[in-house]
Coordinates of C-alpha atoms in Angstrom, one line a residue:
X255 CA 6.8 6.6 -226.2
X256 CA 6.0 2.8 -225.7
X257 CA 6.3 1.1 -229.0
X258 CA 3.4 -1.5 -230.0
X259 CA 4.8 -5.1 -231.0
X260 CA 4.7 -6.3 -234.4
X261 CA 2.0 -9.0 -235.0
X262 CA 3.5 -12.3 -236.6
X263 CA 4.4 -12.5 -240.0
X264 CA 3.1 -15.6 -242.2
X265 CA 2.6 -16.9 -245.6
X266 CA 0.8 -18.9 -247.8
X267 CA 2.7 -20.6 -250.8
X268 CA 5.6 -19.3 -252.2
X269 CA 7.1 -16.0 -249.9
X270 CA 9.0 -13.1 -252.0
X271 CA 8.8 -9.7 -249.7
X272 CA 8.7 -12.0 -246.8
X273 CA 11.5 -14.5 -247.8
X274 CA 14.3 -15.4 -245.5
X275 CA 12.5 -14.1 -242.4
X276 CA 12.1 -16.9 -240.9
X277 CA 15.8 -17.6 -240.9
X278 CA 17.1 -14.0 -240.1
X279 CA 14.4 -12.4 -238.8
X280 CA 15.5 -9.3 -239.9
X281 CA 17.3 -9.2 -243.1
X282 CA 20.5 -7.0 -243.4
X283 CA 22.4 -5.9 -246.1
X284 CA 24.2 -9.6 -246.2
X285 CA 21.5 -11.7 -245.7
X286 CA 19.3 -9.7 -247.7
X287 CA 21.5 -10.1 -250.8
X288 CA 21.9 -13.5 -250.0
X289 CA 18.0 -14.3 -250.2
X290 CA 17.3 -12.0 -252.9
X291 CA 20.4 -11.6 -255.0
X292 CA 21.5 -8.5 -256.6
X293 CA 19.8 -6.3 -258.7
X294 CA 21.4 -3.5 -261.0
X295 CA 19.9 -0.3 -262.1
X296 CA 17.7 0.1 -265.2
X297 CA 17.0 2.8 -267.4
X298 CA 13.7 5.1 -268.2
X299 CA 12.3 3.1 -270.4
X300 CA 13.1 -0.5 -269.3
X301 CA 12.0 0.5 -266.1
X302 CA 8.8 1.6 -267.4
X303 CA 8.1 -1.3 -269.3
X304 CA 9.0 -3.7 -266.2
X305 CA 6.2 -1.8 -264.3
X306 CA 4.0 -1.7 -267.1
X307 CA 4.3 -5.9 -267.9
X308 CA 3.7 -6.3 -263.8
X309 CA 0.6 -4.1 -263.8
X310 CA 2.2 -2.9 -260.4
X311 CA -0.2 -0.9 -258.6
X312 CA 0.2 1.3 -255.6
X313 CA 0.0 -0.5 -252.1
X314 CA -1.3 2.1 -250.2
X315 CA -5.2 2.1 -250.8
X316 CA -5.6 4.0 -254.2
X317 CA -4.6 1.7 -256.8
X318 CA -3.4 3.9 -259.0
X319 CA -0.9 3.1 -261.7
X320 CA 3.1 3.0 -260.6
X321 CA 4.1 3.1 -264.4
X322 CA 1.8 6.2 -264.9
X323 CA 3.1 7.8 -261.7
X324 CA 6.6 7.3 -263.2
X325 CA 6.1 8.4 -266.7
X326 CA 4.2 11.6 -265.4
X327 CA 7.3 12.6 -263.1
X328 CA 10.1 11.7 -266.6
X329 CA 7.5 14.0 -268.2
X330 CA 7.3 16.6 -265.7
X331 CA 11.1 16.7 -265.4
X332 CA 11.6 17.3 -269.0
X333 CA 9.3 19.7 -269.5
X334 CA 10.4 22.0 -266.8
X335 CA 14.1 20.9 -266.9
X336 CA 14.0 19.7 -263.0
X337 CA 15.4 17.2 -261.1
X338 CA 13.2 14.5 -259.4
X339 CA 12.7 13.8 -255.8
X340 CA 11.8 9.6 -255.0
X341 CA 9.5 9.6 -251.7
X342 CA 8.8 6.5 -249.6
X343 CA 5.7 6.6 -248.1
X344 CA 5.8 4.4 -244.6
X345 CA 3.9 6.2 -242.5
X346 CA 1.0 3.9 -242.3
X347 CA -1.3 5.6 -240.1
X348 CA -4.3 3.5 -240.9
X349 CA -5.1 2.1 -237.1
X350 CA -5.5 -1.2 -238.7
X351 CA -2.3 -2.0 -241.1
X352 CA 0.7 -3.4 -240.3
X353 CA 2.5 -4.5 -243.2
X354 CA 4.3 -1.5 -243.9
X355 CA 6.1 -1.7 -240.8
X356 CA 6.8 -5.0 -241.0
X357 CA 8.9 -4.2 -244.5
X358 CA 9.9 -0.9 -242.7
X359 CA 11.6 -3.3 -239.4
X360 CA 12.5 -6.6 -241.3
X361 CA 13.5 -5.7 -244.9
X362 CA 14.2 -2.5 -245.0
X363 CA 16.9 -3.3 -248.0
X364 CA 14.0 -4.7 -250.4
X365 CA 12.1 -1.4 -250.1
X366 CA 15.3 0.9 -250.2
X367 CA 16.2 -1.3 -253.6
X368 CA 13.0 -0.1 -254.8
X369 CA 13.1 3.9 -254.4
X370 CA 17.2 3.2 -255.7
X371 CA 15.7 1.8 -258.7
X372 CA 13.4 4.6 -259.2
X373 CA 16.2 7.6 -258.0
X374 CA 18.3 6.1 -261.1
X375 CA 15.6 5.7 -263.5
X376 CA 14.9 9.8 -262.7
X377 CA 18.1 10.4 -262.3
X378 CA 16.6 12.1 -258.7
X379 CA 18.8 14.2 -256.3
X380 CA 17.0 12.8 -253.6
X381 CA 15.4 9.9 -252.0
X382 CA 13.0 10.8 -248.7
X383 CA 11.6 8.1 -246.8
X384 CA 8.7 9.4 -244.4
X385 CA 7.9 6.9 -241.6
X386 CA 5.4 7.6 -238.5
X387 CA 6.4 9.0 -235.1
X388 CA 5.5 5.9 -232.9
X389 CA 9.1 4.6 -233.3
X390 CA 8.6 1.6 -235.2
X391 CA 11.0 1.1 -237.8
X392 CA 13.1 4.0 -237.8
X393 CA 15.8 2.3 -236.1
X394 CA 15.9 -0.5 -238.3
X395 CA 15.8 1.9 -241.5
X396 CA 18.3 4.1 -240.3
X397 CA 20.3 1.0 -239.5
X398 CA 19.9 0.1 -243.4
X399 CA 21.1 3.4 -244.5
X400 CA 24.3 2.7 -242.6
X401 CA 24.8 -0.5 -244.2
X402 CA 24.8 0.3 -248.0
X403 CA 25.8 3.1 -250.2
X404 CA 22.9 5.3 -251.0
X405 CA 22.9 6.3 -254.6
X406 CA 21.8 9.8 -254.1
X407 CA 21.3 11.7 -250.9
X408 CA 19.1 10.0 -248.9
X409 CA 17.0 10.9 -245.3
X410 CA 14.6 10.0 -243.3
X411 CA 11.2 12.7 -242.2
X412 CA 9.5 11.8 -239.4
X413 CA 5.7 12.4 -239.5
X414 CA 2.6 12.4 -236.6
X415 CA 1.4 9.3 -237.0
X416 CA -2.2 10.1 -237.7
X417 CA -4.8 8.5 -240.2
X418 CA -4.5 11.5 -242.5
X419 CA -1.0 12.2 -242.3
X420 CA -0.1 9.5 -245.0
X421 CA -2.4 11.2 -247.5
X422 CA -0.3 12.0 -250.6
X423 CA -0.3 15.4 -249.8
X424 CA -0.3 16.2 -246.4
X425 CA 2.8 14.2 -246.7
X426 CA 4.4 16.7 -249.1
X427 CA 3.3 19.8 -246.7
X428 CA 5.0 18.2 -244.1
X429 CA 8.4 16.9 -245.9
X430 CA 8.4 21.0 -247.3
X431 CA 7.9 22.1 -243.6
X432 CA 4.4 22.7 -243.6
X433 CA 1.1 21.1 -241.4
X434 CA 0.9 17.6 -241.9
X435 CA -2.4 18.1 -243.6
X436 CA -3.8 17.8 -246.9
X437 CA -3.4 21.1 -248.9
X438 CA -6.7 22.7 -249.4
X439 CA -6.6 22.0 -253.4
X440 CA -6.0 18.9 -255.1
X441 CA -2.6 18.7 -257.1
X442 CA -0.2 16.5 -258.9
X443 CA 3.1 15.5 -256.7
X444 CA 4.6 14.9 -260.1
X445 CA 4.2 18.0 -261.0
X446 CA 5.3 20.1 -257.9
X447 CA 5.7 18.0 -255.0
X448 CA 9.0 18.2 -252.2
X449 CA 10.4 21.3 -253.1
X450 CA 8.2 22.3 -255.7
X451 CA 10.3 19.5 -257.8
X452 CA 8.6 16.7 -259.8
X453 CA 8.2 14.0 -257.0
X454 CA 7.2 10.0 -257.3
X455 CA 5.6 9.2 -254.1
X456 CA 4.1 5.7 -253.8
X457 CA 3.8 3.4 -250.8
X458 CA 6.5 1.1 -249.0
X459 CA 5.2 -2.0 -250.3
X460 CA 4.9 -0.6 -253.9
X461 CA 8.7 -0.1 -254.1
X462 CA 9.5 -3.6 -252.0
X463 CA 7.3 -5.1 -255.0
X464 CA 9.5 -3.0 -257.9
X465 CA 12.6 -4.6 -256.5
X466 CA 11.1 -8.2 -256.6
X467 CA 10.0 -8.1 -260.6
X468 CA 13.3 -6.4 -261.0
X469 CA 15.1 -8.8 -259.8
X470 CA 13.0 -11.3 -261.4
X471 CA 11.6 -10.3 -264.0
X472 CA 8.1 -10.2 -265.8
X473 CA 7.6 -13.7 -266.5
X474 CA 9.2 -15.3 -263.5
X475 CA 7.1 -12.7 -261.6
X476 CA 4.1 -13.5 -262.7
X477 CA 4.3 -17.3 -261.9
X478 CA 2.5 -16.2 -258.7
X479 CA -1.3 -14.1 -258.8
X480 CA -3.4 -13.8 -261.7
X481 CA -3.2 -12.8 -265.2
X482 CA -4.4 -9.1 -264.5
X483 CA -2.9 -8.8 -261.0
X484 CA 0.4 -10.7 -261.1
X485 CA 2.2 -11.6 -257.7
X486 CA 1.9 -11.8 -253.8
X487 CA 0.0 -9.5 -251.9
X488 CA 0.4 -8.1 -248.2
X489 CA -2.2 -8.5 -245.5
X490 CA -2.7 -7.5 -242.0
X491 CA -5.2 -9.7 -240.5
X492 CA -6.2 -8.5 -236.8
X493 CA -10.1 -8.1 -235.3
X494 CA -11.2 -11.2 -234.4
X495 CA -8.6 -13.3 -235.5
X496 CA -7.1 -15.0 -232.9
X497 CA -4.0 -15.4 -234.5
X498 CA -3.9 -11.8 -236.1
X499 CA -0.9 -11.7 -238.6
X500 CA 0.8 -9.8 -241.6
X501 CA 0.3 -12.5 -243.9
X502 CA 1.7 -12.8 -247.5
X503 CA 0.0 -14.3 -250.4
X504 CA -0.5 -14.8 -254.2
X505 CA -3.2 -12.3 -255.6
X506 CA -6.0 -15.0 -256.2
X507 CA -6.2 -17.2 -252.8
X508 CA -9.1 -17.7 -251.3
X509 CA -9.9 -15.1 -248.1
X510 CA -11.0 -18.3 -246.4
X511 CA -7.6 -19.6 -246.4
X512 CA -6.5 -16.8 -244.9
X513 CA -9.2 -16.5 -242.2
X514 CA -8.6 -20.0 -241.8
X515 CA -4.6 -19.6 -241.1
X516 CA -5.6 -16.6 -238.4
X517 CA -8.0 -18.7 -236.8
X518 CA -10.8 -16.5 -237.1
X519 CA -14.2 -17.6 -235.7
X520 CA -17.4 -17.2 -237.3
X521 CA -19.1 -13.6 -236.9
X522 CA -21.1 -10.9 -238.6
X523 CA -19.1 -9.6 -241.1
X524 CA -15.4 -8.5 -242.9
X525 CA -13.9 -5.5 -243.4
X526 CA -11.5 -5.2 -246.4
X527 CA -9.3 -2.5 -247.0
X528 CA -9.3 -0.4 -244.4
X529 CA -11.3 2.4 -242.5
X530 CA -11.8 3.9 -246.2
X531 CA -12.4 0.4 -247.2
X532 CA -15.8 -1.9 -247.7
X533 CA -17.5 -5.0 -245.3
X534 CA -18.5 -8.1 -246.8
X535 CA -20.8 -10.5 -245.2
X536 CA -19.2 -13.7 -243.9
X537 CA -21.0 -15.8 -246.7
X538 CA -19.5 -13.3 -249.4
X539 CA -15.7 -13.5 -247.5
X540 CA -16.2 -17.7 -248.0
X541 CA -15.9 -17.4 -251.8
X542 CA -13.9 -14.1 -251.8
X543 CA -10.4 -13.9 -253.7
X544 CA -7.7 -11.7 -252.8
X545 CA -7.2 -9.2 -255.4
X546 CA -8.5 -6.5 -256.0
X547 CA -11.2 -7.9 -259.0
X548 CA -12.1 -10.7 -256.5
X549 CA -12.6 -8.5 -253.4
X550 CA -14.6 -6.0 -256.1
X551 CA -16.9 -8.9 -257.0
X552 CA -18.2 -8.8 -253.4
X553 CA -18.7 -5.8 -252.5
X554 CA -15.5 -5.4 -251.0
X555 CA -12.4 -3.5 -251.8
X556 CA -8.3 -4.8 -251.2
X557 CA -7.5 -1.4 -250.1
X558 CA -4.1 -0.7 -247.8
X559 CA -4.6 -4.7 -248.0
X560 CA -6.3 -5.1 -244.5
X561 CA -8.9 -7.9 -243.6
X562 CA -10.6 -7.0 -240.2
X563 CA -13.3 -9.7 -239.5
X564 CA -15.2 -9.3 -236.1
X565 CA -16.3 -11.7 -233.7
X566 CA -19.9 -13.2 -233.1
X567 CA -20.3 -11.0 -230.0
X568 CA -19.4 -7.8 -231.5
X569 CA -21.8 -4.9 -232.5
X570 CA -20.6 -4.3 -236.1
X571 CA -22.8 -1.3 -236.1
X572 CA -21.8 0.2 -232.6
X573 CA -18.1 -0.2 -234.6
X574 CA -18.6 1.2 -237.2
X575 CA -20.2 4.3 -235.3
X576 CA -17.1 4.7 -233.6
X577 CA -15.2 4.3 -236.4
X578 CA -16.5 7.1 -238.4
X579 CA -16.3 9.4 -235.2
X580 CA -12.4 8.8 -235.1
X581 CA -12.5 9.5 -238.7
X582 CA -15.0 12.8 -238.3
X583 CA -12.1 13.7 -235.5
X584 CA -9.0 13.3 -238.3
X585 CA -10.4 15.8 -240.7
X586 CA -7.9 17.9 -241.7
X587 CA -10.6 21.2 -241.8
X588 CA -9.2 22.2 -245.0
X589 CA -12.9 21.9 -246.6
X590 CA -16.4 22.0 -246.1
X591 CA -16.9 18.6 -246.7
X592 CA -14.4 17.3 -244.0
X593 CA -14.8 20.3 -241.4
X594 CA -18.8 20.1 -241.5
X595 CA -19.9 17.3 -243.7
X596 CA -17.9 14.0 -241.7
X597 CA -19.5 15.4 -238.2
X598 CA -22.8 15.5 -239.9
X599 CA -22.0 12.3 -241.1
X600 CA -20.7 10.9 -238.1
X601 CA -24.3 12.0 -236.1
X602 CA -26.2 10.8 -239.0
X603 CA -24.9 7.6 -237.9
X604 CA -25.1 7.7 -234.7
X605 CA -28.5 8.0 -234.6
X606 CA -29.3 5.4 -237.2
X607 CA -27.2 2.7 -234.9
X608 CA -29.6 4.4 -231.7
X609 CA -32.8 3.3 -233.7
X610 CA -33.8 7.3 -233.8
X611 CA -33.1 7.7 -237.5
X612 CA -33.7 5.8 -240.5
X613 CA -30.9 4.9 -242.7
X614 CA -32.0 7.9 -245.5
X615 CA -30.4 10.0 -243.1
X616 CA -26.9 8.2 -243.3
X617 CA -27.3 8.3 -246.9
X618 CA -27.8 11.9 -247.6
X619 CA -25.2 12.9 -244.9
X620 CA -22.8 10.8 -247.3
X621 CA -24.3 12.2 -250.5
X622 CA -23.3 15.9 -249.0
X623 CA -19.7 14.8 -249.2
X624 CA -18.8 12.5 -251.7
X625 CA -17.0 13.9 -254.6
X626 CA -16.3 17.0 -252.8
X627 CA -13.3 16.4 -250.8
X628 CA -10.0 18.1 -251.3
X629 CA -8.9 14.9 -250.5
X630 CA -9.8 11.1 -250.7
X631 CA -10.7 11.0 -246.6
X632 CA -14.7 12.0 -247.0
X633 CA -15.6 9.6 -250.1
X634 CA -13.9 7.1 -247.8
X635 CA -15.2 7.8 -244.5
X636 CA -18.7 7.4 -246.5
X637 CA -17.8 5.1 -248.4
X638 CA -17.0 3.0 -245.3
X639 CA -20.2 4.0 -243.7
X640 CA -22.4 3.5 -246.3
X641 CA -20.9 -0.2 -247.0
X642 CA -22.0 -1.0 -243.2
X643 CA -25.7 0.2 -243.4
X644 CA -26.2 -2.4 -246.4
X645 CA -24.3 -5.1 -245.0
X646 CA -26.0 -5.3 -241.4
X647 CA -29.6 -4.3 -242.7
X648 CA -30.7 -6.7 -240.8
X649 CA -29.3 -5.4 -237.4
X650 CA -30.2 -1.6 -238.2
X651 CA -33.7 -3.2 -238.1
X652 CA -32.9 -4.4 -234.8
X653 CA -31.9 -1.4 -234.1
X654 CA -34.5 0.5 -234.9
X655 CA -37.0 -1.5 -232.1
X656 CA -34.8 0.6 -229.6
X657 CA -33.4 -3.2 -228.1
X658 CA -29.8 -2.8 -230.4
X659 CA -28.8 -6.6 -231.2
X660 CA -27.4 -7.4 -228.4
X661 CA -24.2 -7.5 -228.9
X662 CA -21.3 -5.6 -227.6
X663 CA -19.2 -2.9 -228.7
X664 CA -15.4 -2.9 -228.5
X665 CA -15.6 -6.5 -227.3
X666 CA -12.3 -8.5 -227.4
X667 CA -12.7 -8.4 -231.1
X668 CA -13.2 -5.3 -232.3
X669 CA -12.0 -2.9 -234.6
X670 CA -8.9 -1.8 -233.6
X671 CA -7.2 2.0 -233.3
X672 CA -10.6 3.9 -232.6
X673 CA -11.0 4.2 -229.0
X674 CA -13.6 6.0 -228.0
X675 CA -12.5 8.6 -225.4
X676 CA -13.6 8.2 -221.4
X677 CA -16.9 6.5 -222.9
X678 CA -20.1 6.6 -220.7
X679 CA -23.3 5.2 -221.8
X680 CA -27.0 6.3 -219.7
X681 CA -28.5 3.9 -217.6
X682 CA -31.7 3.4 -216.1
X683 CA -32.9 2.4 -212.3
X684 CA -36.3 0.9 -212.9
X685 CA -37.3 1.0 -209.7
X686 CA -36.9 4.9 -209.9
X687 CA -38.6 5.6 -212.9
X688 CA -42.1 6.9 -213.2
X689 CA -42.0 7.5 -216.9
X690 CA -42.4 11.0 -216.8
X691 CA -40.3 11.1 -220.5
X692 CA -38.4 14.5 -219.4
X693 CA -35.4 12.9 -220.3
X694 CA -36.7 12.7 -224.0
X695 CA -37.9 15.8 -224.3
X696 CA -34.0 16.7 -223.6
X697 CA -32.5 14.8 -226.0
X698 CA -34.5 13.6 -228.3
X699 CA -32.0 11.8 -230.6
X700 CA -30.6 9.8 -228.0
X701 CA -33.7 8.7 -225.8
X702 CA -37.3 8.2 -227.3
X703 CA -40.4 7.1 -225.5
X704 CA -41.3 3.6 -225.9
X705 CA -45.3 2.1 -226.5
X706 CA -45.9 2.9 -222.8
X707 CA -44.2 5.8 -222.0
X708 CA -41.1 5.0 -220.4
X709 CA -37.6 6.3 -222.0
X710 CA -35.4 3.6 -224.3
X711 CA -31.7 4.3 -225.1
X712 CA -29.5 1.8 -226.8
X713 CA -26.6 0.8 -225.1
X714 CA -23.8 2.1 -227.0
X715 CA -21.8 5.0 -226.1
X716 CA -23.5 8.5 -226.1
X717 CA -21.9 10.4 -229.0
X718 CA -19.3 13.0 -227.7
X719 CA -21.7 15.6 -229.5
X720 CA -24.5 14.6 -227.2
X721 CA -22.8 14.4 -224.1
X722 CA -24.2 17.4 -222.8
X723 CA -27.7 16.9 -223.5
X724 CA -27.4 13.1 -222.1
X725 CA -25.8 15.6 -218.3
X726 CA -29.2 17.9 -218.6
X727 CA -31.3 14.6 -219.0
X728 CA -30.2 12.8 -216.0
X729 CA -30.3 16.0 -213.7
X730 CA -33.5 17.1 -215.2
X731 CA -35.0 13.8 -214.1
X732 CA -37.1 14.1 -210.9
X733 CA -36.8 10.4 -209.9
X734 CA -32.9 10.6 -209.9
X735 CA -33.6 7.5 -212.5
X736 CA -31.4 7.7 -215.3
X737 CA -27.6 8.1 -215.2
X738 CA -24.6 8.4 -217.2
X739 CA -22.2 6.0 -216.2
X740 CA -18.1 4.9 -217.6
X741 CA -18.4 2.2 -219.7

């Protein structure tokens, strides 16, 4: 398997989970303890309260609570009188993060401090740390492993590296031995999780961050961010930038500065956290702050912390149909809503960005799905979608004149991780066509009529689903006109 390269890493201000890299590069056990000192373990309850005091918050997407996670596995161990497993989750199969990885092949220690800290606290039998199949990072992990004495048990699960396989728990089927795939009901880790034991699974980054306040403590910690989200935050900055990085900063800088470090150009809009993330427009990403209350305040969301901009050329619409077909494709099938209602979705879509649909249609293809999910990936996936259809209103209207907006899709600047498999798109030899409309009569939700008669077509890629229809069209055609041609 080729291995993809690591973007840069950079920072702005004071560097904490990125500290020393720039003089090691990659920190082992020495240099790591030399940049960060050492840290000793902690009890339940002081622990707790460090969490608590740092408002840490899962890095993964979600959010949610570490010191709740923490006291609901102390609670489910006592109550059923069972040990605790610690999981690192650094699979990171969003196509468009990187800073997992980064942690995963450059300070490997800071994260491995963290889930130490939290095996103790438990008093855990076992630490598992789940990283993706596409190589990156294992080596250096396993490298770590060697380096330092593990305080319990600890190993490393290998897992396809595939947008839902990071999914809290498709990540416990596959650590028990099961399909990497979200079970079909919704349950608590901490209650029955890796081995049916109590289980605290949070994010590499989450863990990296727990080792930092321990080490320094609430105050000193909060120094950097805000007063309700204390400390740095990691970004992966790629699209359009054209110096796409992992970039670290204090909760509270200004997205500009960021875009401004990564060189990004001037285009239609910003996505923010991820493919189960929000867009801004550019105007709302010039007074947006990084944290999750400023990125809210926009519209937008911090998510798995990712900031995709795209360039002036790009079709953000034509992207974000693509999009939400890779994400129709990674549906587990463990419920209606992801085995029937993300296709729908993903059509609904389709034929609003191809002008034969108005936007009600994407709307109540979402409607069928949010809230329903055995899992987060539908309310994302629409989330996602429904976030692009009010942010480039104006080019849906374009759009919907059956002339697109002229710009491209899967330009230089992109979104990354969604390719669109052997695209073709229908063309049309004018000096063929007598504007019999056949061809619309075929498929009708690709290729309309237009005021005098003759077939119009957008020029995106015909959706996999109407592949077929777009054959029949073009051999149907009795002026050998139209044809479906690789993009």
């Amino acid at each position: 398997m080729t291995r993809p390269s690591l973007p840069p890493v950079a920072c702005v201000g004071e560097p904490r989970l990125t500290a020393g890299f720039a003089e090691f590069g990659r920190l082992d056990l020495t240099a790591h303890e030399e940049v960060h000192g050492p840290v000793g373990p902690m009890e339940p309850a002081a622990l707790l309260r460090l969490a608590e005091d740092v408002q840490l918050r899962g890095r993964g997407g979600a959010g949610f609570p570490f010191a709740r996670k923490l006291r609901a596995v102390l609670e489910s161990c006592g109550r059923r009188d069972l040990p605790a497993v610690v999981v690192v989750n650094a699979t990171e199969g969003e196509p468009a993060s990187w800073k997992d990885k980064v942690l995963l092949t450059r300070a490997p220690h800071l994260l491995l401090d963290g889930a130490a800290l939290a095996a103790y606290a438990l008093d855990a039998d076992e630490i598992v740390v789940a990283v993706a199949d596409d190589g990156v990072g294992r080596d250096s992990l396993t490298r770590a492993l060697r380096e330092r004495p593990a305080p319990v048990p600890t190993s490393v699960v290998t897992v396809p590296h595939r947008f839902i396989s990071g999914e809290g728990g498709a990540l416990v089927n596959g650590i028990n031995g099961l399909p990497h795939i979200p079970p079909g009901t919704k349950r608590r880790s901490s209650d029955s999780g890796v081995a049916g034991l109590p289980t605290l699974l949070s994010n590499a980054e989450t863990y990296a961050q727990l080792a930092v306040a321990a080490r320094l403590g609430p105050y000193e910690y909060a120094a950097l961010g805000t007063d309700d989200e204390p400390g740095t935050v990691l970004l992966t900055v790629t699209g359009a930038a054209k110096r796409p990085a992992v970039v670290e900063c204090a909760a509270g800088t200004a997205l500009r500065d960021i875009l401004d470090l990564c060189e990004v150009p001037a285009g239609p809009g910003v996505l923010t956290g991820g493919y189960h993330g929000r867009w801004i427009t550019r105007e709302a990403a010039e007074r947006a702050e990084i944290s999750r209350a400023g990125l809210a305040a926009v519209g937008g969301t911090l998510g798995a912390g990712i900031v995709v901009p795209l360039g002036a050329d790009t079709c953000p619409l034509g992207e974000t149909a693509q999009v939400v077909r890779y994400l129709a494709g990674e549906s587990a099938g463990q419920c209606g809503p992801c085995r029937m209602g993300l296709p729908d979705l993903a059509r609904a879509v389709d034929l609003a960005v191809a002008g034969s649909a108005p936007v009600e249609v994407v709307r109540a293809a979402a409607g069928e799905v949010k809230g329903r999910g055995a899992c987060g990936h539908p309310d994302g996936t629409a989330r996602f979608a429904l976030s692009a259809m009010e942010v480039f209103a104006e080019d849906l209207r374009l759009h919907t004149t059956g002339e697109g907006c002229g710009r491209r899709v899967r330009g230089s600047a992109g979104l990354p991780g969604a390719p669109e498999e052997n695209p073709q798109r229908l063309t049309l030899d004018w000096s063929r066509c007598d504007g019999h409309g056949l061809c619309a009569h075929v498929v009708p939700d690709f290729i309309r009529l237009d005021a005098n008669g003759y077939p119009a077509f957008p020029p995106t890629p015909v959706p996999t689903w109407l592949r077929e229809g777009a054959r029949r069209a073009v051999r149907t055609c009795p002026g050998l006109a139209l044809r479906l041609t690789p993009l």
